[in-house]
Structure formats: C-alpha cells, structure tokens
XYZ file of C-alpha atoms in Angstrom:
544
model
C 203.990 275.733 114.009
C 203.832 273.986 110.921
C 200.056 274.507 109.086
C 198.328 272.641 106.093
C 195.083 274.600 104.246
C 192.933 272.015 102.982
C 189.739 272.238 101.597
C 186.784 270.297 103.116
C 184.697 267.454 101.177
C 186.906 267.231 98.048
C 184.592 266.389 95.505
C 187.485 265.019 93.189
C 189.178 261.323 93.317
C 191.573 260.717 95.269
C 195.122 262.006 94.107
C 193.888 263.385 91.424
C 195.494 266.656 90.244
C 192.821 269.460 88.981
C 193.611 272.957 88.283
C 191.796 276.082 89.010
C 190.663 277.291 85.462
C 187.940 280.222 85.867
C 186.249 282.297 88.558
C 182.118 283.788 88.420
C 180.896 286.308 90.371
C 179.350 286.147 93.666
C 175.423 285.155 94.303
C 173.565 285.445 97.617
C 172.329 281.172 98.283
C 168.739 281.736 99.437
C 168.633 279.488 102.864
C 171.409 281.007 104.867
C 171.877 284.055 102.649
C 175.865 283.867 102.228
C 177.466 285.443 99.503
C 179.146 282.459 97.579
C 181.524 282.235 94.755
C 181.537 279.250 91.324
C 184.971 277.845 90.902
C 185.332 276.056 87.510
C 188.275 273.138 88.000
C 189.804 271.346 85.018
C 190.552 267.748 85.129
C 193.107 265.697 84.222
C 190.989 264.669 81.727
C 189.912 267.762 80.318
C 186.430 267.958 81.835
C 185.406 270.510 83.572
C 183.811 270.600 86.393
C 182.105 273.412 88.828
C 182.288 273.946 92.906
C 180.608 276.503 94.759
C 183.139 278.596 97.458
C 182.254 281.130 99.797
C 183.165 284.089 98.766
C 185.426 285.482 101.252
C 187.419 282.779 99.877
C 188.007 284.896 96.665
C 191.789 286.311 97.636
C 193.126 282.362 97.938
C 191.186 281.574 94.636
C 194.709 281.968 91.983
C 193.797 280.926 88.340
C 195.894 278.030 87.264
C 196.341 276.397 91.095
C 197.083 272.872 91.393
C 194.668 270.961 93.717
C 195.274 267.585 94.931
C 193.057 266.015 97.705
C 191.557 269.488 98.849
C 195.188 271.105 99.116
C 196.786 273.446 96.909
C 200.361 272.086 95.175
C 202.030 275.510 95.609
C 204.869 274.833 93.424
C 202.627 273.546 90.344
C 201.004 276.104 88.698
C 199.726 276.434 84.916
C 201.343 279.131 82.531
C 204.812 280.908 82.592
C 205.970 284.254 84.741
C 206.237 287.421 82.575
C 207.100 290.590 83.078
C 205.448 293.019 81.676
C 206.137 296.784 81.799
C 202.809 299.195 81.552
C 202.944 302.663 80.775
C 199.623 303.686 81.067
C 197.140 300.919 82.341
C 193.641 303.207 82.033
C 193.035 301.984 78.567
C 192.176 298.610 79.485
C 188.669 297.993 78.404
C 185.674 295.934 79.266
C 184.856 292.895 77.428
C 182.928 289.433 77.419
C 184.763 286.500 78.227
C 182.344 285.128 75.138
C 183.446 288.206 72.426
C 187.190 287.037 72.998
C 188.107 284.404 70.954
C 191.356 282.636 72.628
C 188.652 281.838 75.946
C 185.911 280.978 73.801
C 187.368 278.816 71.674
C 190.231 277.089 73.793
C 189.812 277.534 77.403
C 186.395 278.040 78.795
C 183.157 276.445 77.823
C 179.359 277.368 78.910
C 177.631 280.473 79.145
C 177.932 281.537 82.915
C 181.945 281.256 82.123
C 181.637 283.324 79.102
C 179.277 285.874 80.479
C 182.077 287.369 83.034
C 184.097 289.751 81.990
C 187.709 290.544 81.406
C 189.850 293.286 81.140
C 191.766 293.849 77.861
C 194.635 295.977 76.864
C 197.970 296.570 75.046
C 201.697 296.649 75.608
C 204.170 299.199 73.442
C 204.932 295.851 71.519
C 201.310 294.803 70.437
C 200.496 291.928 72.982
C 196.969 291.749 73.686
C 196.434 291.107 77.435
C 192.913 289.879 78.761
C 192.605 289.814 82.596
C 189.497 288.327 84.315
C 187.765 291.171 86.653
C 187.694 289.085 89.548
C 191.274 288.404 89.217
C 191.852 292.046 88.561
C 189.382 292.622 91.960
C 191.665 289.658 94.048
C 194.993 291.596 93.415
C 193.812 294.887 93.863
C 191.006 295.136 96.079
C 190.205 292.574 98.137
C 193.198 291.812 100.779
C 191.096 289.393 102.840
C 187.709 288.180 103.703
C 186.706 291.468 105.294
C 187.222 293.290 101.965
C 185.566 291.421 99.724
C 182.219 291.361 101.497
C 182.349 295.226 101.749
C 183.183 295.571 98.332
C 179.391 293.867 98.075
C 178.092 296.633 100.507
C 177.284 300.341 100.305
C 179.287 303.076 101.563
C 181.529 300.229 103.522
C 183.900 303.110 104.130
C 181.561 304.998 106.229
C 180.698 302.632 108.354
C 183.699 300.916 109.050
C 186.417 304.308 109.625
C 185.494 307.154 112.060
C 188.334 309.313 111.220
C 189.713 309.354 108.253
C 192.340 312.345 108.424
C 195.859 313.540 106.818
C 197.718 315.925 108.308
C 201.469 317.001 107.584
C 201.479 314.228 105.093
C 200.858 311.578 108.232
C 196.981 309.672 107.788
C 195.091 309.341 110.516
C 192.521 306.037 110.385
C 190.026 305.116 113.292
C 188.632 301.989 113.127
C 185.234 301.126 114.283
C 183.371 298.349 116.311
C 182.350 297.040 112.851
C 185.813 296.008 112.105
C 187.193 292.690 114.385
C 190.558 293.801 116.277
C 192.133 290.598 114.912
C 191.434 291.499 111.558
C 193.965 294.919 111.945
C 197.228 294.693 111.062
C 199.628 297.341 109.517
C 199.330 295.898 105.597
C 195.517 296.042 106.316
C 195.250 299.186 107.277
C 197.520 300.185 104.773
C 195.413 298.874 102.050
C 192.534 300.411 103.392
C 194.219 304.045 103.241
C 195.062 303.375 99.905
C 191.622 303.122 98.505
C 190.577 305.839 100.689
C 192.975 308.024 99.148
C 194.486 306.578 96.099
C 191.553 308.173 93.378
C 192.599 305.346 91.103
C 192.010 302.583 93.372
C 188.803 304.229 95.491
C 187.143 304.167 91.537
C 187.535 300.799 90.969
C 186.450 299.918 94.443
C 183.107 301.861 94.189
C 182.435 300.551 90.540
C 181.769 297.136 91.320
C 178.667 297.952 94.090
C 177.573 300.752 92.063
C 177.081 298.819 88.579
C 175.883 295.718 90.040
C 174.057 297.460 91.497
C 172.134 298.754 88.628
C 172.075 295.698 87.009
C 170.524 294.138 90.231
C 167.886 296.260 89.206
C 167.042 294.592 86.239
C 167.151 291.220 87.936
C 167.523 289.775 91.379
C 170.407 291.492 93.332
C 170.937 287.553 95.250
C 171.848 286.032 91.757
C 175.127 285.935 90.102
C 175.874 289.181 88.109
C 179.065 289.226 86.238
C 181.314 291.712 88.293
C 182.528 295.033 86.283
C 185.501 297.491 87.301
C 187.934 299.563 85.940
C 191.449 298.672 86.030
C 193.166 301.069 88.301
C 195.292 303.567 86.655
C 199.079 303.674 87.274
C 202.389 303.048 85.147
C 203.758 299.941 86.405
C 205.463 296.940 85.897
C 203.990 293.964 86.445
C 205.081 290.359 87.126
C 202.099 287.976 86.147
C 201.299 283.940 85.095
C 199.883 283.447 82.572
C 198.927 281.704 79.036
C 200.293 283.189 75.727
C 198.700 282.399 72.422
C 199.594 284.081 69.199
C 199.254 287.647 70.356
C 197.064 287.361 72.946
C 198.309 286.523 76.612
C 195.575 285.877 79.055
C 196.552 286.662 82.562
C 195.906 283.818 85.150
C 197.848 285.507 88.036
C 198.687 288.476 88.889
C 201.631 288.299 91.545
C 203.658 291.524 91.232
C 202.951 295.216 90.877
C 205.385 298.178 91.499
C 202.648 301.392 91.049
C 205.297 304.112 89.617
C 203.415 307.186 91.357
C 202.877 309.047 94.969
C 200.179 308.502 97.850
C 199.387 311.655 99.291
C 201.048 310.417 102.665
C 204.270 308.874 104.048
C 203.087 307.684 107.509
C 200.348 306.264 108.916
C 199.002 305.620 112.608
C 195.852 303.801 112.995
C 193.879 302.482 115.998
C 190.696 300.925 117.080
C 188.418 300.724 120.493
C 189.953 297.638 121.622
C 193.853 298.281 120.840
C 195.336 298.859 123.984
C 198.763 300.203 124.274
C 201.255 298.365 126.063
C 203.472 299.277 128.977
C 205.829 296.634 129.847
C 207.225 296.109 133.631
C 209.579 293.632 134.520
C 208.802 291.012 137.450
C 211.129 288.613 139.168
C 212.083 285.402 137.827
C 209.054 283.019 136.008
C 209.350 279.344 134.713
C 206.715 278.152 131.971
C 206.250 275.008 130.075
C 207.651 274.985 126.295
C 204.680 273.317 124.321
C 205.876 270.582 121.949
C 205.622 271.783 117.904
C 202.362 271.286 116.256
C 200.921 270.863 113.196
C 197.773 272.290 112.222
C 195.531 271.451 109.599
C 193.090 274.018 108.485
C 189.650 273.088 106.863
C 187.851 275.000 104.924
C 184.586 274.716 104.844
C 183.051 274.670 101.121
C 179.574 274.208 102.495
C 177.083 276.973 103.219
C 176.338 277.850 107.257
C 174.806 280.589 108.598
C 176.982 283.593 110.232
C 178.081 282.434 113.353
C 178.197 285.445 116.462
C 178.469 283.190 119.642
C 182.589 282.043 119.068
C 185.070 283.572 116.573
C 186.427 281.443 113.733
C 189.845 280.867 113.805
C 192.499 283.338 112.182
C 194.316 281.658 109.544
C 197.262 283.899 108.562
C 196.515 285.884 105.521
C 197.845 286.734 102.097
C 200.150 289.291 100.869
C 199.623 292.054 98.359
C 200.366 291.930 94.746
C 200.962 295.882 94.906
C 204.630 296.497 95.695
C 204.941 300.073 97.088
C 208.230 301.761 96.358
C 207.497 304.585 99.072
C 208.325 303.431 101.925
C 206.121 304.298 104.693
C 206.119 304.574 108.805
C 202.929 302.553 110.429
C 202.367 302.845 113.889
C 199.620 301.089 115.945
C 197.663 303.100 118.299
C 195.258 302.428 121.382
C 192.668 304.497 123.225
C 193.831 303.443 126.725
C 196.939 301.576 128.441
C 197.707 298.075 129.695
C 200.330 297.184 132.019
C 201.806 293.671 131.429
C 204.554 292.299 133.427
C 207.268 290.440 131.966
C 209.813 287.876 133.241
C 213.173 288.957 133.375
C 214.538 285.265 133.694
C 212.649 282.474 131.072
C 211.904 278.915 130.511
C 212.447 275.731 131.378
C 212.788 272.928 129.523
C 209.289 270.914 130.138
C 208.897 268.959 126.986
C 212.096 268.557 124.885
C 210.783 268.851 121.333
C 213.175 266.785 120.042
C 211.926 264.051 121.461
C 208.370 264.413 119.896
C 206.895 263.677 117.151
C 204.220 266.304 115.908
C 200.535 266.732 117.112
C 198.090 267.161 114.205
C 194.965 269.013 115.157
C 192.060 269.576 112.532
C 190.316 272.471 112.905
C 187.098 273.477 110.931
C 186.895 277.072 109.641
C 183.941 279.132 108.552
C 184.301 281.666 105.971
C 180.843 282.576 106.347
C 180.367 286.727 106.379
C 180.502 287.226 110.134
C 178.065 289.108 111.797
C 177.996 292.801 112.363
C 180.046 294.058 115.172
C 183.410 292.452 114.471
C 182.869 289.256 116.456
C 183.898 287.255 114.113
C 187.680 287.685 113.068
C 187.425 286.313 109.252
C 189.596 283.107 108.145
C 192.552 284.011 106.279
C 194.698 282.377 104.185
C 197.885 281.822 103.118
C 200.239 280.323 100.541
C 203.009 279.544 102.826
C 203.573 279.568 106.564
C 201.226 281.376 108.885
C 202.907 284.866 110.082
C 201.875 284.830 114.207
C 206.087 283.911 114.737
C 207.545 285.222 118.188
C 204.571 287.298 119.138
C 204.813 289.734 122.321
C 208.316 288.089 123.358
C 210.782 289.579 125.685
C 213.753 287.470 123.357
C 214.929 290.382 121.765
C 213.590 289.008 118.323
C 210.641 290.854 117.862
C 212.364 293.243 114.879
C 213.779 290.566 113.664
C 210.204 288.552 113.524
C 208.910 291.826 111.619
C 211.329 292.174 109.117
C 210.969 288.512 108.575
C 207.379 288.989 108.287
C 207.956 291.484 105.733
C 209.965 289.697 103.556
C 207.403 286.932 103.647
C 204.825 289.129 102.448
C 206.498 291.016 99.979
C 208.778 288.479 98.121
C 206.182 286.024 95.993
C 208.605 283.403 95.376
C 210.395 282.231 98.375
C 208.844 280.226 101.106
C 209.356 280.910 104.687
C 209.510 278.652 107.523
C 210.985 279.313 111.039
C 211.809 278.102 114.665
C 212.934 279.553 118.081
C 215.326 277.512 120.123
C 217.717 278.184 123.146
C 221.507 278.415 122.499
C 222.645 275.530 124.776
C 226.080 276.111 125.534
C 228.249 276.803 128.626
C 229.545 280.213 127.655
C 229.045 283.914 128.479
C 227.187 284.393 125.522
C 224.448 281.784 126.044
C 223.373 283.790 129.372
C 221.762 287.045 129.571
C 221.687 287.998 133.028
C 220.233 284.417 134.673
C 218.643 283.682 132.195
C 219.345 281.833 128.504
C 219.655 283.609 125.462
C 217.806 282.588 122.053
C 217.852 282.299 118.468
C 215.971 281.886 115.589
C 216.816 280.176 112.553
C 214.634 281.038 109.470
C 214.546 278.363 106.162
C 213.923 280.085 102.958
C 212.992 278.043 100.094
C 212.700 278.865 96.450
C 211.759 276.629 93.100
C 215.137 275.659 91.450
C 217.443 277.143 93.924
C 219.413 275.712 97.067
C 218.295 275.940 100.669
C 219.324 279.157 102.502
C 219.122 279.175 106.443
C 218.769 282.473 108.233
C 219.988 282.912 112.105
C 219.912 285.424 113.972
C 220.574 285.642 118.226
C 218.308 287.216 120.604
C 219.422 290.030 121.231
C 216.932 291.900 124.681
C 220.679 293.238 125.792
C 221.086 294.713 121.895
C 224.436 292.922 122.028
C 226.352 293.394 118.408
C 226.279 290.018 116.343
C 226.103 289.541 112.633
C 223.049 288.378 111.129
C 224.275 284.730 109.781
C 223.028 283.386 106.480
C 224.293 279.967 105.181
C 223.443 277.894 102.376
C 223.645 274.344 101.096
C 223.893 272.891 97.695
C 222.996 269.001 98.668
C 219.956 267.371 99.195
C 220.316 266.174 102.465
C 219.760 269.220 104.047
C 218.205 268.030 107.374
C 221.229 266.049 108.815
C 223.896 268.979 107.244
C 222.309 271.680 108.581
C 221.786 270.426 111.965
C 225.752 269.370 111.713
C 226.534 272.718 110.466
C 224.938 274.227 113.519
C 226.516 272.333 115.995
C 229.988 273.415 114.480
C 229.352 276.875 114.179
C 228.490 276.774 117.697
C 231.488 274.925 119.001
C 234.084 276.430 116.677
C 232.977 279.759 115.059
C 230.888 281.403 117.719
C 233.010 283.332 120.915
C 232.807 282.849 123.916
C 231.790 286.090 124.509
C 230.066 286.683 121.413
C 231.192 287.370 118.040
C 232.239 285.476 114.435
C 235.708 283.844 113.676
C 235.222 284.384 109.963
C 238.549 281.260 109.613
C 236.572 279.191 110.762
C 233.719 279.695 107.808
C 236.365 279.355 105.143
C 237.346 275.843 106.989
C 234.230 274.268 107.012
C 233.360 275.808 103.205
C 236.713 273.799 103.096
C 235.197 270.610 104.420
C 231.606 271.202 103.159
C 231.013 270.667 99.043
C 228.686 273.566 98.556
C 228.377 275.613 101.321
C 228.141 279.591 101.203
C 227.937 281.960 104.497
C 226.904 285.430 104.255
C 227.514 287.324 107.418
C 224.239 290.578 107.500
C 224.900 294.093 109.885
C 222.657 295.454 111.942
C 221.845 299.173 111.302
C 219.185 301.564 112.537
C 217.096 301.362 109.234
C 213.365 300.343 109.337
C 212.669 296.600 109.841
C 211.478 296.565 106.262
C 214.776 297.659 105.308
C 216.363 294.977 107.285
C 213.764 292.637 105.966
C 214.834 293.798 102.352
C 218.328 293.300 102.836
C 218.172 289.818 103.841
C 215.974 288.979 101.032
C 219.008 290.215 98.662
C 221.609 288.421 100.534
C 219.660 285.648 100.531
C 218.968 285.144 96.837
C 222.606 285.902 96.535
C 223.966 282.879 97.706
C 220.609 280.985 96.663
C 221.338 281.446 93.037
C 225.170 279.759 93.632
C-alpha cells in the first residue's frame, strides 16, 4: 500500500513551495483544551508566515522541510549534512534565540520566535553550534504522539509502567491500560526503557515539566512557555542539517546519533493487558480474495477538535529514531494469556489480478488530538517514507524478512523503502510448497543521487536455502527493465528446483548497460543483523 501524508486546509497558494523555518512551544487553546504547537513557514518570498499544529504533531515537524500543497517534498530540504563528532555534549548551554546573533539578525524575526530557546555548544575545532530545544526534544524525547503529551504531564512514568524491573541485565516493562496496544511496538518500548534508565536521558525528560512548570507559576500554565532542557550527555557523533555561517552552524535537523556508552541492559521483554500470545494451528486448505493495491492519503487535521473516545484514529506508521544504538539488544513481546489462531496450510486465489487495476485512493481524516485516558485512542503517526504494517501475521515464510526490512527502514535516514508481495507464477517444483504457491517479495530502495536497487527475497515457510537477490539499475527507465529483468531471472537463472545459475547473471550484465547483482546468505544472526547487511550490500552496488 502506497500512502501520501498531507496536511489539511493548506493555508498557502497553490504550488507554492514554503519551508519549515522555526518551532514555539506548546499552549493549551482554551475551547477544546488541546495542547497545540506555532509553526513559522518561510515563503518563497521571504515572508513569514505562522500556523498553529497540534502538538503531537511535533516528531514530523523537521526544520528546513519543503511543503508544497499540504505535503512534505522529502527530497528538498534547506542546509547541508554534517558530521559532527562530540566528545562531551553536557556543556551545551541555554540561551535565547534573541541573545544569538546569526537568528536574530538573519533568520528569525518577532519576539515569540526569539523568546525560545536553543542549545549552544562547541566542537574541538571552535564551531559554535546552536540547536533549538524543541528540535533537541523531537530527536531525543519524543518518539511519537504518545510521548510528547506525557512529556507535558507529571510523573507520566508512573502511571503509564507497572513494572519497571532489570534483572540479569534483561528489563522487564509492564505496560498499563493508559497506554493503547497499537501504540507498542519494540522501538517504543525501547525508547521508553531508555529514559527510564538512561540517567542522561530520564534528566532531560523530567526538566521540561518540571521548569515549565515553575514558570507556569508565574503565568498561565495553558499559554505558550518557551520549553527548557538539558542536552543529554553522551560522546557521540552526530549526523545533522543544518545552516553554517562564519563560525556558527545552527542545527535544523538532527538525523543521526551513535551514543558511545552502555545501557544497563542487553534485552528487553515487555507486555501489556491486551497482548495476547499466539499459538498457531494449521487447518485444511482456505481460499481468500487478494484485495487490489491501494493508495491512501492521510489528512492531517491542523484544526483544533476535542479528544475523541467513541472510535480510534487511524495509525499512521511512525517515525524512526535519530539515536543509533551500537548495542545491540534482544526484544521480545509478551502477553498475559494465549490465543489460538488457525492458519491455512494451502493459500490464495487469484480474485482480482492487480495488474489489471488501476489504484483506489481513499482519504482519510486523522485526529492528532491527545486521546483520552485509557488508551482508546491509538495516536496518528507519521512517517517520512512508506508506512511499516508490510506482511503482517503471514504464514509466507517472510515475516523475518519483513522485520529486518523494517529495521533497515528505520534505522538508515537516507534511503527510501517501498515493497510488494507477489506469487512466483511458474510451472516448477519450486513455485509449490506442498499444494500450495510459494511467494516473494521484492523490496525498492531509493536514495538521492544514486541508482535504483531492488531487493528479492522467496518465501521461504519450508526454510528452503536461496540467496537473498539484490540487483541494480543504472537507467532511468526502471519500471519496464525491472519488470523485464524479473521475468528473465525467472525463466533463465532460477532452478527448477530452487537455486541461482550465477552464468546466467554475468549474461544478462552482458546484455544489460548497467546492471549489478549481489547475491545475500542467510545465517542465524538477529533480523537486525540481516537487516544491516542488506543495507551494506545495498549501498554497495547503489554507489556504482
């Protein structure tokens, strides 16, 4: 499934290109009392101009975006990528966007800009670098929707984790009622652990509440306070956009951090009162109905609504983490009580040939209003690429593939994923599994300035041995050649009982200008691994 994020009532012209320029902190809007968020867009014609966004919008809110017509350009973005290596990132201090010269005098203008503040610090060779807090609260802190309304609550922790335990270097994390089931998910819950237990992270977390807090005190706790936190404190290196001037880089972005220091576990299990676990029986023979692809488009809401508790808002796939762990950790999903669902040991017939059809579009309105207590509302997410629900609960044998694809989606910032599951459709030994036909995905990875890279891989429920295949092309009529290149591989290179005739590659590399084929093992490493390795294979050939 194909999606589009678009953002509703566009109060721009049509076509025209503005650019997300600055962020202010959250106020409470007195009718329906949601938490909402001030974007400040620059124009093409260097106006700028000011939108109000809920807030649980704040982790798809990237400095320097390109809009057009209420939908992000994701591959036009202001500034340039640097990398930047940190030794010791607690003595970043607090400032006023108004006491620092490069965003007084060149890039922002009014006072509710210039009251927010930013974090400043040094490298080893005297750069200056100013990062907005609420950027510096997006990369760190706030994961989704869920997050960033508890960082506006007290003692969120409590309330939302029952057990919060380590033993033998393995956490334990119960989740309560408070938390929506739809909202868990293993880089969730990993995030969570690591402000529960990362000392670095857990302060910055509980600054924000606590000094608004005090502030609030002063003033009106429903109007817009600028945000304060401490940077969390780590050596690093970081990957970041951004805007250099003189000596003084101001961080738009922050895509990339590898934290260069231990968590105080190595595995994780985690569990909640509606995860059930699943025990899988096999049934006789069952024929379903293959829907035709679809394509839908997501609209955000921009307006104010009150919490809605009677129907859950629809779960848009969410974003991945700028922190890049180098430990790699074990995360199991747990539930309370059992659930026995039958599966069909023969599949599918072929109602609709998707070929033959041209895609549905189906709008769909999404509320990021804070949801209710209780969980009943599973928060929108969002992403900057394709949504992550790919071959869900199958019985195709691709389900560690689909994870360490999902992992490489998340992890790796600049390649874009998108994906489909067909049947192999050929009159060979292979092409069954049992009575039934066997599968394969093929995976399109996409990066700025490099060539298209295709990744397939069979189903494999019988774990039958076959290479991982990645191919690439150099041309730009990639649609047509890699649907030719398919049907070759299939007829020529692929055995009839399974199996690669690596000739037959170097013939059609032969007959093809441009194309590269990378042939990927299986081994018994973690999916992430896996997910890892075809991310370096991958850019390999991409970069030809």
């Amino acid at each position: 499934m194909a999606e589009i994020v678009r953002l509703s009532e566009w109060p721009f012209d049509e076509d025209e290109f503005v650019t997300l320029w600055w962020l202010r902190s959250p106020w409470r809007e007195s009718t329906h009392r949601q938490w909402r968020t001030t974007a400040v867009f620059k124009q093409e014609s260097g106006e700028y101009r000011e939108v109000d966004f809920p807030w649980g919008l704040i982790s798809w809110l990237r400095l320097g975006q390109v809009f057009q017509n209420g939908q992000p350009i994701w591959n036009q973005t202001t500034g340039d990528v640097f990398k930047l290596v940190i030794p010791d990132s607690s003595s970043a201090t607090l400032s006023e966007a108004a006491d620092i010269p490069m965003l007084a005098n060149y890039l922002l203008e009014g006072e509710s800009n210039l009251e927010e503040y930013c974090l400043k610090f040094q490298t080893q060779k005297g750069i200056t670098l100013v990062l907005l807090v609420l950027e510096c609260i997006r990369a760190f802190l706030v994961q989704n929707k869920t997050l960033a309304f508890g960082l506006l609550e007290p003692n969120y922790f409590e309330r939302v984790i029952t057990r919060n335990e380590i033993i033998d270097r393995k956490i334990f994390l119960d989740f309560s009622q408070d938390i929506a089931k739809k909202v868990l998910s293993k880089p969730f819950a990993f995030c969570v652990a690591r402000l529960l237990h990362d000392s670095s992270f857990r302060s910055a977390w509980d600054r924000v509440y606590r000094d608004r807090l005090s502030q609030a005190s002063q003033v009106n706790w429903n109007t817009s306070i600028p945000l304060m936190t401490n940077l969390p404190s780590f050596s690093s290196t970081w990957h970041v956009r951004g805007l250099l001037t003189g000596q003084i880089l101001w961080i738009q972005q922050i895509l990339e951090v590898a934290p260069a220091r231990s968590l105080p576990f190595s595995e994780l299990e985690f569990t909640h009162p509606r995860l059930k676990k699943r025990e899988y029986v096999a049934k006789p023979a069952a024929k379903r109905q293959r829907k035709p692809k679809t394509v839908e488009e997501k609209l955000i809401e921009i307006e104010a609504s009150p919490p809605n508790t009677s129907k859950p808002d629809r779960n848009l796939p969410r974003l991945r983490s700028s922190i890049i762990e180098k430990q790699k950790l074990k995360i199991t999903q747990t539930g309370a009580s059992s659930i026995t669902v039958t599966k069909p040991t023969a599949d599918v017939s072929n109602g609709v040939d998707n070929q033959d059809l041209e895609p549905l579009l189906k709008s769909q309105i999404v509320n990021v209003a804070d949801a209710g207590v209780g969980g009943q509302n599973p928060p929108a997410e969002f992403a900057l690429r394709s949504p992550m629900d790919i071959f869900i609960a199958t019985d195709d044998g691709l389900d560690e593939f689909a994870e360490a694809i999902r992992f490489l989606d998340e992890r790796h910032w600049d390649i874009s994923v998108t994906w489909e599951v067909r049947e192999l459709a050929k009159e060979t030994p292979f092409a069954k599994i049992v009575d039934r036909v066997r599968k394969f995905a093929l995976v399109k990875l996409e990066s700025s300035g490099l060539r298209s890279c295709w990744i397939l891989e069979f189903g494999r429920p019988d774990n039958f041995s076959i290479s991982t295949l990645i191919f690439s092309l150099s041309t730009q009529n990639v649609k047509a050649q890699h649907e030719e290149i398919l049907d070759r591989l299939f007829t020529q290179a692929l055995l009839p009982q399974g199996g690669w005739q690596r000739s037959v590659f170097e013939k059609l590399q032969g007959e093809i200008y441009g194309l590269v084929f990378a042939l990927t093992k299986h081994t018994s490493s973690s999916t992430e691994d896996w997910g890892e390795r075809l991310y370096k294979n991958a850019k390999q050939i991409m970069n030809l």
